Amino acid sequence: MRKLWKNRPMWIALIAIVLLVVLAGFTANGSGAKDGLFRTALSPVAAFLHTAESEVADFFVRVFTPSEISEENARLRETVLLQEQKLALLDETEKENARLSELLNFTEANPNLRFVTASVIGRDSNPYIDTITLNAGSRSGVTEKMAVITPDGVVGRVSEVGPNWCRVKTMCDDKMRISVMVQRTRDEGMLGGRCESDGELVGTYLYYLPGKADVRTGDTIRTSGIGGFFPKGLYVGTVIEVNEEGKGTHDAIVSMDIDFLHLEEALIVVGVDEAIG
Amino acid sequence: MKRRLLLIPAALAALFLDAFVLPALSSNGIRPLFTLSLAMAATAVTAVQDGMLIAIFGGLFTDLFCNPYLGLSAAAYLVAVVITYGFVRKNEQRRALLLLFALIGAVAAELIIFVFSLAIGARFDAHRLLSATLPSIILEAILTYPLAALYRSREKGNTLYK
């Protein structure tokens, strides 16, 4: 008995546990009227504590949340940036795909020509020298004076070649001349040089047409094949102005469809298969 | 006696944290019972009476403010206190084991609440048990350790668990 008494706190605890569990069971059955009274009596205290709680909780939320929000913001910003980059890349890929498809269609439509596809990797900043640099060179079989074209027309001629690059003198260069013909009349002439109006490129000049040549606005100009560098029949542009009185100067102005400022890919004609053609 | 009376405000402060502050900060249902940790820490450091006082006052007030079953938390805390005391009394010189004892006490307390809830018709939710209750138990045990250290620093020369 004395030993049991020695563990008095434990006994009290055990009895308290039993009583408390019974009390819990009692209130769980919904018959705790006194419990209800207790709660009613304590409700003002609870209301006060709730008010204090919201203040304390707000304090902790203020202490802990801003860093979470800023972290989340940083994460979201990063995600948005990533998505924007992906979208831009997708857009760029779509555009490139369209351009390359066009080039492919063009090469398929000209099976007698052998091409090397190249991207523009540089443009001369000098406004008087109209050249562009492509990312294909002697390793790809590119040599000087080869024709550079796009489905929209003739770009120019290779003027300098490196192992993996080449420089192309465009049709807008003042020293550039290629042999062309008027498709409708088959009259031949020379084409080249930059024609500007109010500082804007409007086309290139057509020279040396025969005296009786009947050239009209809207006539299509194609390469004549004379000289051997440009295959015959490649589209060059359309006549937009005929010089009626010009003697010793140009005979007409030819508009080109190529946007030299935004040209991104081009085809270098590296060979012509006569058998197919 | 006067020293023990001071435990009541401590229990009320713990209740305030349990009932009002921690729920606002809890995430994923993880809510360590601060009062339980305090009761176990008091039991481990001084005497079982201290732990009992905190368990009964803290538990009853928690139930009054937060739980529909008056007495359940107090009973659960008391069970944890008794178990902690039982272990601590036999290992008085091994302070490092406090974490383990607190863990056992916390498991017992949560078990009482869990079994009682099942008994009155609560639905068994294994996911909640693993994702919320189990981390809460671990936190309660871990919390006991610094609370015991704090208590010990205030109870110089009067500690059961030196």
Short mmCIF file of C-alpha atoms in Angstrom, two decimals:
data_model
loop_
_atom_site.label_atom_id
_atom_site.label_comp_id
_atom_site.label_asym_id
_atom_site.label_seq_id
_atom_site.Cartn_x
_atom_site.Cartn_y
_atom_site.Cartn_z
CA MET A 1 0.00 0.00 0.00
CA ARG A 2 2.87 2.28 0.90
CA LYS A 3 4.56 1.48 -2.40
CA LEU A 4 1.40 2.35 -4.27
CA TRP A 5 1.16 5.63 -2.36
CA LYS A 6 4.73 6.35 -3.32
CA ASN A 7 3.62 6.46 -6.95
CA ARG A 8 0.82 8.82 -6.09
CA PRO A 9 1.33 11.21 -9.05
CA MET A 10 1.13 8.32 -11.45
CA TRP A 11 -2.11 7.13 -9.92
CA ILE A 12 -3.56 10.59 -10.05
CA ALA A 13 -2.51 10.84 -13.66
CA LEU A 14 -4.10 7.51 -14.55
CA ILE A 15 -7.34 8.38 -12.79
CA ALA A 16 -7.34 11.78 -14.48
CA ILE A 17 -6.79 10.13 -17.85
CA VAL A 18 -9.74 7.82 -17.33
CA LEU A 19 -11.95 10.67 -16.17
CA LEU A 20 -10.92 12.88 -19.03
CA VAL A 21 -11.56 10.17 -21.61
CA VAL A 22 -15.00 9.58 -20.10
CA LEU A 23 -15.61 13.32 -20.23
CA ALA A 24 -14.53 13.39 -23.85
CA GLY A 25 -16.84 10.51 -24.65
CA PHE A 26 -19.62 12.27 -22.80
CA THR A 27 -19.19 15.45 -24.82
CA ALA A 28 -18.82 13.45 -28.02
CA ASN A 29 -22.35 12.13 -27.57
CA GLY A 30 -23.65 15.68 -27.58
CA SER A 31 -25.04 15.47 -24.07
CA GLY A 32 -22.56 17.82 -22.49
CA ALA A 33 -24.85 20.57 -21.35
CA LYS A 34 -22.32 21.77 -18.83
CA ASP A 35 -19.67 21.66 -21.48
CA GLY A 36 -21.91 23.93 -23.54
CA LEU A 37 -22.21 26.29 -20.59
CA PHE A 38 -18.46 26.34 -20.21
CA ARG A 39 -18.01 27.19 -23.85
CA THR A 40 -20.65 29.88 -23.73
CA ALA A 41 -18.97 31.42 -20.72
CA LEU A 42 -15.64 31.30 -22.43
CA SER A 43 -16.82 32.69 -25.75
CA PRO A 44 -15.84 36.35 -24.92
CA VAL A 45 -12.38 35.09 -23.95
CA ALA A 46 -12.23 33.10 -27.16
CA ALA A 47 -13.25 36.17 -29.13
CA PHE A 48 -10.50 38.19 -27.48
CA LEU A 49 -7.97 35.44 -28.13
CA HIS A 50 -9.09 35.19 -31.75
CA THR A 51 -8.49 38.93 -32.17
CA ALA A 52 -5.07 38.59 -30.59
CA GLU A 53 -4.44 35.54 -32.72
CA SER A 54 -5.18 37.35 -35.97
CA GLU A 55 -2.70 40.05 -34.95
CA VAL A 56 -0.04 37.50 -34.03
CA ALA A 57 -0.76 35.35 -37.08
CA ASP A 58 -0.59 38.43 -39.31
CA PHE A 59 2.75 39.29 -37.77
CA PHE A 60 4.11 35.82 -38.50
CA VAL A 61 2.60 35.84 -41.97
CA ARG A 62 4.27 39.20 -42.60
CA VAL A 63 7.55 37.84 -41.32
CA PHE A 64 7.46 34.59 -43.23
CA THR A 65 5.36 35.20 -46.32
CA PRO A 66 7.16 38.04 -48.13
CA SER A 67 10.19 35.90 -48.78
CA GLU A 68 7.92 33.11 -50.02
CA ILE A 69 6.07 35.51 -52.30
CA SER A 70 9.24 37.02 -53.63
CA GLU A 71 10.67 33.56 -54.20
CA GLU A 72 7.51 32.51 -55.97
CA ASN A 73 7.57 35.72 -58.01
CA ALA A 74 11.15 35.06 -59.01
CA ARG A 75 10.23 31.53 -59.99
CA LEU A 76 7.22 32.69 -62.00
CA ARG A 77 9.24 35.44 -63.66
CA GLU A 78 11.83 32.90 -64.66
CA THR A 79 9.13 30.58 -66.00
CA VAL A 80 7.53 33.38 -68.01
CA LEU A 81 10.90 34.37 -69.43
CA LEU A 82 11.60 30.77 -70.34
CA GLN A 83 8.20 30.42 -71.99
CA GLU A 84 8.71 33.64 -73.91
CA GLN A 85 12.07 32.42 -75.12
CA LYS A 86 10.51 29.13 -76.14
CA LEU A 87 7.74 30.95 -78.01
CA ALA A 88 10.24 33.19 -79.75
CA LEU A 89 12.30 30.16 -80.68
CA LEU A 90 9.20 28.39 -81.95
CA ASP A 91 8.20 31.43 -83.97
CA GLU A 92 11.71 31.68 -85.37
CA THR A 93 11.74 27.98 -86.21
CA GLU A 94 8.39 28.27 -87.97
CA LYS A 95 9.63 31.18 -90.07
CA GLU A 96 12.87 29.38 -90.87
CA ASN A 97 10.89 26.30 -91.77
CA ALA A 98 8.75 28.33 -94.17
CA ARG A 99 11.81 29.90 -95.79
CA LEU A 100 13.63 26.60 -96.12
CA SER A 101 10.49 24.96 -97.52
CA GLU A 102 10.38 27.66 -100.14
CA LEU A 103 14.03 27.06 -100.98
CA LEU A 104 13.39 23.31 -101.14
CA ASN A 105 10.45 23.80 -103.48
CA PHE A 106 12.63 25.96 -105.64
CA THR A 107 15.43 23.40 -105.78
CA GLU A 108 12.92 20.67 -106.61
CA ALA A 109 11.51 22.81 -109.39
CA ASN A 110 15.03 23.19 -110.82
CA PRO A 111 16.43 19.64 -110.79
CA ASN A 112 19.13 20.50 -113.33
CA LEU A 113 20.77 22.93 -110.92
CA ARG A 114 22.96 21.87 -108.04
CA PHE A 115 22.73 24.12 -105.02
CA VAL A 116 24.43 24.75 -101.74
CA THR A 117 22.11 26.31 -99.20
CA ALA A 118 23.74 28.99 -97.08
CA SER A 119 22.69 31.42 -94.37
CA VAL A 120 23.56 35.08 -94.31
CA ILE A 121 26.10 35.64 -91.54
CA GLY A 122 27.13 39.19 -92.32
CA ARG A 123 26.22 42.37 -94.13
CA ASP A 124 28.57 45.16 -94.98
CA SER A 125 27.86 48.24 -93.02
CA ASN A 126 29.30 50.39 -95.79
CA PRO A 127 26.30 51.84 -97.64
CA TYR A 128 28.20 51.97 -100.92
CA ILE A 129 29.36 48.41 -101.01
CA ASP A 130 26.49 46.03 -101.36
CA THR A 131 27.82 42.72 -100.24
CA ILE A 132 26.67 40.00 -97.90
CA THR A 133 28.57 37.11 -96.32
CA LEU A 134 27.26 33.56 -96.41
CA ASN A 135 28.27 30.59 -94.26
CA ALA A 136 29.36 28.32 -97.11
CA GLY A 137 32.80 28.33 -98.70
CA SER A 138 35.32 26.29 -100.63
CA ARG A 139 34.73 23.23 -98.42
CA SER A 140 31.20 23.14 -99.75
CA GLY A 141 32.38 23.52 -103.34
CA VAL A 142 31.79 27.23 -103.62
CA THR A 143 34.07 29.15 -105.99
CA GLU A 144 34.26 32.76 -107.14
CA LYS A 145 31.70 34.15 -109.57
CA MET A 146 29.11 31.51 -108.75
CA ALA A 147 25.51 32.69 -108.90
CA VAL A 148 23.61 33.27 -105.69
CA ILE A 149 19.86 33.15 -105.95
CA THR A 150 16.61 32.75 -104.02
CA PRO A 151 13.15 31.74 -105.20
CA ASP A 152 12.43 35.49 -105.32
CA GLY A 153 15.20 36.20 -107.78
CA VAL A 154 18.91 36.68 -108.29
CA VAL A 155 20.87 37.89 -105.29
CA GLY A 156 24.29 38.40 -106.82
CA ARG A 157 27.61 36.72 -107.45
CA VAL A 158 30.27 35.22 -105.20
CA SER A 159 33.18 37.65 -105.08
CA GLU A 160 35.43 36.13 -102.42
CA VAL A 161 35.66 32.66 -100.94
CA GLY A 162 36.98 31.33 -97.65
CA PRO A 163 36.99 27.75 -96.35
CA ASN A 164 33.58 28.07 -94.71
CA TRP A 165 32.33 31.43 -95.89
CA CYS A 166 31.95 33.47 -99.04
CA ARG A 167 31.25 37.07 -99.82
CA VAL A 168 28.57 37.89 -102.35
CA LYS A 169 28.36 41.06 -104.41
CA THR A 170 24.66 41.77 -104.70
CA MET A 171 22.73 43.11 -107.66
CA CYS A 172 22.62 46.49 -105.93
CA ASP A 173 26.36 46.95 -106.16
CA ASP A 174 27.28 49.61 -108.70
CA LYS A 175 29.98 47.45 -110.26
CA MET A 176 27.72 44.44 -110.63
CA ARG A 177 26.59 43.47 -114.13
CA ILE A 178 24.84 40.30 -115.26
CA SER A 179 23.44 39.35 -118.63
CA VAL A 180 19.64 39.30 -118.73
CA MET A 181 16.82 39.23 -121.24
CA VAL A 182 13.30 40.54 -121.46
CA GLN A 183 11.21 37.38 -121.26
CA ARG A 184 8.50 38.61 -123.64
CA THR A 185 10.74 39.96 -126.44
CA ARG A 186 13.95 37.93 -125.73
CA ASP A 187 15.93 41.16 -126.03
CA GLU A 188 19.16 40.96 -124.11
CA GLY A 189 20.86 43.55 -121.95
CA MET A 190 22.95 44.04 -118.83
CA LEU A 191 21.56 44.51 -115.37
CA GLY A 192 23.09 45.91 -112.19
CA GLY A 193 23.61 48.88 -109.92
CA ARG A 194 21.67 50.47 -107.17
CA CYS A 195 18.68 52.59 -108.04
CA GLU A 196 17.44 54.69 -105.15
CA SER A 197 14.65 57.14 -104.67
CA ASP A 198 14.69 59.31 -101.56
CA GLY A 199 17.38 57.08 -100.11
CA GLU A 200 15.27 53.95 -100.56
CA LEU A 201 16.23 51.11 -102.85
CA VAL A 202 13.70 50.82 -105.64
CA GLY A 203 15.51 48.47 -108.01
CA THR A 204 18.39 48.06 -110.40
CA TYR A 205 19.22 49.39 -113.83
CA LEU A 206 18.81 47.67 -117.16
CA TYR A 207 21.42 48.74 -119.79
CA TYR A 208 22.43 48.06 -123.34
CA LEU A 209 19.18 46.88 -124.79
CA PRO A 210 19.16 46.86 -128.60
CA GLY A 211 17.95 50.09 -130.13
CA LYS A 212 14.73 48.58 -131.41
CA ALA A 213 13.97 46.73 -128.21
CA ASP A 214 10.37 46.91 -127.13
CA VAL A 215 10.53 47.00 -123.38
CA ARG A 216 7.44 47.89 -121.37
CA THR A 217 6.57 48.41 -117.79
CA GLY A 218 5.64 45.08 -116.25
CA ASP A 219 7.92 42.99 -118.44
CA THR A 220 9.62 40.13 -116.66
CA ILE A 221 13.39 40.05 -116.72
CA ARG A 222 15.24 36.72 -116.58
CA THR A 223 18.85 35.69 -116.80
CA SER A 224 20.03 35.08 -120.37
CA GLY A 225 22.68 32.47 -119.57
CA ILE A 226 25.34 34.40 -121.49
CA GLY A 227 28.63 34.44 -119.64
CA GLY A 228 28.06 31.02 -118.15
CA PHE A 229 27.84 32.04 -114.53
CA PHE A 230 24.10 32.45 -114.22
CA PRO A 231 21.96 29.64 -115.57
CA LYS A 232 19.50 30.74 -118.22
CA GLY A 233 15.94 31.59 -117.30
CA LEU A 234 16.30 32.55 -113.63
CA TYR A 235 13.82 35.16 -112.53
CA VAL A 236 15.39 38.55 -111.80
CA GLY A 237 12.63 41.13 -111.53
CA THR A 238 9.99 43.24 -113.24
CA VAL A 239 10.37 46.44 -115.26
CA ILE A 240 8.84 49.31 -113.34
CA GLU A 241 10.03 52.22 -115.44
CA VAL A 242 11.21 52.63 -119.04
CA ASN A 243 13.60 55.43 -119.88
CA GLU A 244 12.16 56.76 -123.16
CA GLU A 245 14.69 59.47 -123.82
CA GLY A 246 17.77 58.05 -122.19
CA LYS A 247 20.70 57.62 -124.48
CA GLY A 248 23.97 56.66 -122.94
CA THR A 249 22.25 55.98 -119.67
CA HIS A 250 20.01 53.13 -118.50
CA ASP A 251 17.11 51.84 -120.58
CA ALA A 252 14.82 50.78 -117.75
CA ILE A 253 14.54 50.31 -114.04
CA VAL A 254 13.88 46.79 -112.83
CA SER A 255 12.31 46.15 -109.46
CA MET A 256 13.55 43.10 -107.57
CA ASP A 257 11.41 41.05 -105.22
CA ILE A 258 14.29 40.25 -102.91
CA ASP A 259 14.46 42.12 -99.62
CA PHE A 260 18.22 42.50 -99.36
CA LEU A 261 18.02 43.99 -95.90
CA HIS A 262 16.19 40.98 -94.50
CA LEU A 263 17.64 38.21 -96.60
CA GLU A 264 18.50 35.25 -94.35
CA GLU A 265 19.11 32.25 -96.61
CA ALA A 266 20.25 31.91 -100.20
CA LEU A 267 21.14 29.21 -102.69
CA ILE A 268 24.56 29.14 -104.32
CA VAL A 269 24.46 27.51 -107.74
CA VAL A 270 27.47 25.21 -107.66
CA GLY A 271 26.74 23.33 -110.86
CA VAL A 272 24.42 22.73 -113.76
CA ASP A 273 23.49 19.22 -114.93
CA GLU A 274 23.09 19.60 -118.65
CA ALA A 275 21.79 16.05 -119.10
CA ILE A 276 18.75 16.73 -116.98
CA GLY A 277 18.20 20.21 -118.20
CA MET B 1 3.91 25.64 -5.04
CA LYS B 2 4.38 29.16 -6.24
CA ARG B 3 6.79 27.90 -8.85
CA ARG B 4 4.17 25.40 -10.05
CA LEU B 5 1.52 28.08 -10.28
CA LEU B 6 3.74 29.84 -12.75
CA LEU B 7 3.29 26.85 -15.02
CA ILE B 8 -0.34 27.79 -15.62
CA PRO B 9 0.49 30.96 -17.58
CA ALA B 10 3.08 28.93 -19.45
CA ALA B 11 0.40 26.39 -20.31
CA LEU B 12 -1.91 29.19 -21.43
CA ALA B 13 0.81 30.67 -23.61
CA ALA B 14 1.37 27.23 -25.13
CA LEU B 15 -2.38 26.92 -25.65
CA PHE B 16 -2.43 30.28 -27.39
CA LEU B 17 0.25 29.07 -29.78
CA ASP B 18 -1.50 25.75 -30.32
CA ALA B 19 -4.97 27.07 -30.75
CA PHE B 20 -4.42 30.29 -32.61
CA VAL B 21 -0.95 30.88 -33.97
CA LEU B 22 0.28 27.52 -35.26
CA PRO B 23 -2.93 26.72 -37.20
CA ALA B 24 -2.46 29.96 -39.13
CA LEU B 25 1.08 28.99 -40.00
CA SER B 26 0.61 25.28 -40.55
CA SER B 27 1.03 23.83 -43.97
CA ASN B 28 -0.26 20.55 -45.32
CA GLY B 29 -2.09 19.91 -42.04
CA ILE B 30 1.16 19.58 -40.07
CA ARG B 31 0.43 21.02 -36.61
CA PRO B 32 2.77 20.15 -33.79
CA LEU B 33 1.12 20.37 -30.37
CA PHE B 34 3.24 22.86 -28.51
CA THR B 35 1.50 22.22 -25.19
CA LEU B 36 2.29 18.53 -25.48
CA SER B 37 5.99 19.27 -26.06
CA LEU B 38 6.04 21.66 -23.14
CA ALA B 39 4.39 19.12 -20.85
CA MET B 40 6.87 16.43 -21.83
CA ALA B 41 9.80 18.82 -21.42
CA ALA B 42 8.60 19.84 -17.95
CA THR B 43 8.21 16.18 -16.99
CA ALA B 44 11.68 15.34 -18.20
CA VAL B 45 13.40 18.25 -16.52
CA THR B 46 11.71 18.60 -13.13
CA ALA B 47 8.87 16.42 -12.00
CA VAL B 48 5.88 14.61 -13.36
CA GLN B 49 3.62 16.97 -11.41
CA ASP B 50 4.80 19.88 -13.54
CA GLY B 51 4.07 18.00 -16.71
CA MET B 52 0.67 16.95 -15.41
CA LEU B 53 -0.24 20.49 -14.53
CA ILE B 54 0.60 21.73 -18.01
CA ALA B 55 -1.09 18.73 -19.62
CA ILE B 56 -4.34 19.14 -17.70
CA PHE B 57 -4.61 22.92 -17.92
CA GLY B 58 -3.23 23.21 -21.42
CA GLY B 59 -5.23 20.24 -22.67
CA LEU B 60 -8.53 21.34 -21.14
CA PHE B 61 -8.19 24.86 -22.44
CA THR B 62 -7.23 23.58 -25.87
CA ASP B 63 -10.36 21.46 -25.87
CA LEU B 64 -12.52 24.30 -24.67
CA PHE B 65 -11.34 26.63 -27.38
CA CYS B 66 -10.67 24.32 -30.26
CA ASN B 67 -12.01 20.80 -29.90
CA PRO B 68 -15.53 19.48 -29.69
CA TYR B 69 -14.52 16.80 -27.17
CA LEU B 70 -13.72 18.29 -23.82
CA GLY B 71 -10.98 16.37 -22.05
CA LEU B 72 -9.58 14.51 -25.03
CA SER B 73 -6.43 16.62 -25.45
CA ALA B 74 -5.85 16.72 -21.71
CA ALA B 75 -6.11 12.90 -21.54
CA ALA B 76 -3.76 12.48 -24.49
CA TYR B 77 -1.21 14.90 -23.04
CA LEU B 78 -1.39 13.15 -19.68
CA VAL B 79 -0.68 9.81 -21.31
CA ALA B 80 2.38 11.33 -22.99
CA VAL B 81 3.50 12.81 -19.68
CA VAL B 82 3.15 9.48 -17.87
CA ILE B 83 5.05 7.62 -20.57
CA THR B 84 7.82 10.24 -20.69
CA TYR B 85 8.10 10.14 -16.92
CA GLY B 86 8.27 6.35 -16.92
CA PHE B 87 11.16 6.36 -19.36
CA VAL B 88 12.99 9.33 -17.92
CA ARG B 89 12.90 7.99 -14.38
CA LYS B 90 14.75 4.87 -15.50
CA ASN B 91 17.30 6.77 -17.59
CA GLU B 92 18.01 9.84 -15.57
CA GLN B 93 21.61 10.20 -16.68
CA ARG B 94 21.01 9.75 -20.38
CA ARG B 95 19.86 13.08 -21.62
CA ALA B 96 20.35 12.15 -25.24
CA LEU B 97 17.48 9.70 -24.99
CA LEU B 98 15.01 12.47 -24.30
CA LEU B 99 14.26 12.79 -28.00
CA LEU B 100 13.34 9.13 -28.15
CA PHE B 101 11.20 9.33 -25.01
CA ALA B 102 9.47 12.41 -26.32
CA LEU B 103 8.84 10.64 -29.58
CA ILE B 104 7.23 7.70 -27.76
CA GLY B 105 5.16 10.09 -25.65
CA ALA B 106 4.03 12.04 -28.70
CA VAL B 107 3.10 8.84 -30.54
CA ALA B 108 1.05 7.74 -27.52
CA ALA B 109 -0.76 11.09 -27.33
CA GLU B 110 -1.55 11.17 -31.02
CA LEU B 111 -2.61 7.53 -30.83
CA ILE B 112 -5.13 8.34 -28.09
CA ILE B 113 -6.59 11.13 -30.21
CA PHE B 114 -6.57 8.93 -33.30
CA VAL B 115 -8.24 5.95 -31.61
CA PHE B 116 -10.82 8.17 -29.95
CA SER B 117 -11.62 9.81 -33.29
CA LEU B 118 -12.05 6.41 -34.93
CA ALA B 119 -14.20 5.27 -32.03
CA ILE B 120 -16.66 8.12 -32.50
CA GLY B 121 -16.90 7.45 -36.23
CA ALA B 122 -14.14 9.43 -37.89
CA ARG B 123 -12.97 8.13 -41.25
CA PHE B 124 -9.57 6.46 -41.34
CA ASP B 125 -7.30 8.49 -43.63
CA ALA B 126 -3.93 6.82 -44.13
CA HIS B 127 -2.64 9.69 -46.26
CA ARG B 128 -3.40 12.22 -43.56
CA LEU B 129 -1.84 9.96 -40.98
CA LEU B 130 1.41 9.81 -42.92
CA SER B 131 1.54 13.31 -44.36
CA ALA B 132 0.26 15.31 -41.38
CA THR B 133 0.16 13.34 -38.14
CA LEU B 134 3.53 11.63 -38.49
CA PRO B 135 5.47 14.85 -39.24
CA SER B 136 3.58 16.52 -36.38
CA ILE B 137 4.71 13.77 -34.00
CA ILE B 138 8.31 14.17 -35.10
CA LEU B 139 8.11 17.94 -34.69
CA GLU B 140 6.59 17.57 -31.23
CA ALA B 141 9.44 15.29 -30.16
CA ILE B 142 12.06 17.61 -31.64
CA LEU B 143 10.42 20.62 -30.00
CA THR B 144 10.67 18.95 -26.61
CA TYR B 145 14.44 19.11 -26.71
CA PRO B 146 14.93 22.90 -26.86
CA LEU B 147 12.01 23.39 -24.48
CA ALA B 148 13.68 21.04 -22.00
CA ALA B 149 16.93 22.95 -22.38
CA LEU B 150 15.08 26.22 -21.75
CA TYR B 151 13.33 24.75 -18.75
CA ARG B 152 16.56 23.32 -17.42
CA SER B 153 18.24 26.71 -17.56
CA ARG B 154 15.43 28.10 -15.36
CA GLU B 155 15.47 25.21 -12.95
CA LYS B 156 19.11 25.19 -11.91
CA GLY B 157 19.71 22.75 -9.07
CA ASN B 158 16.17 21.51 -9.21
CA THR B 159 16.34 19.21 -12.16
CA LEU B 160 15.43 15.61 -12.35
CA TYR B 161 17.19 15.19 -15.66
CA LYS B 162 20.64 16.69 -15.24
#
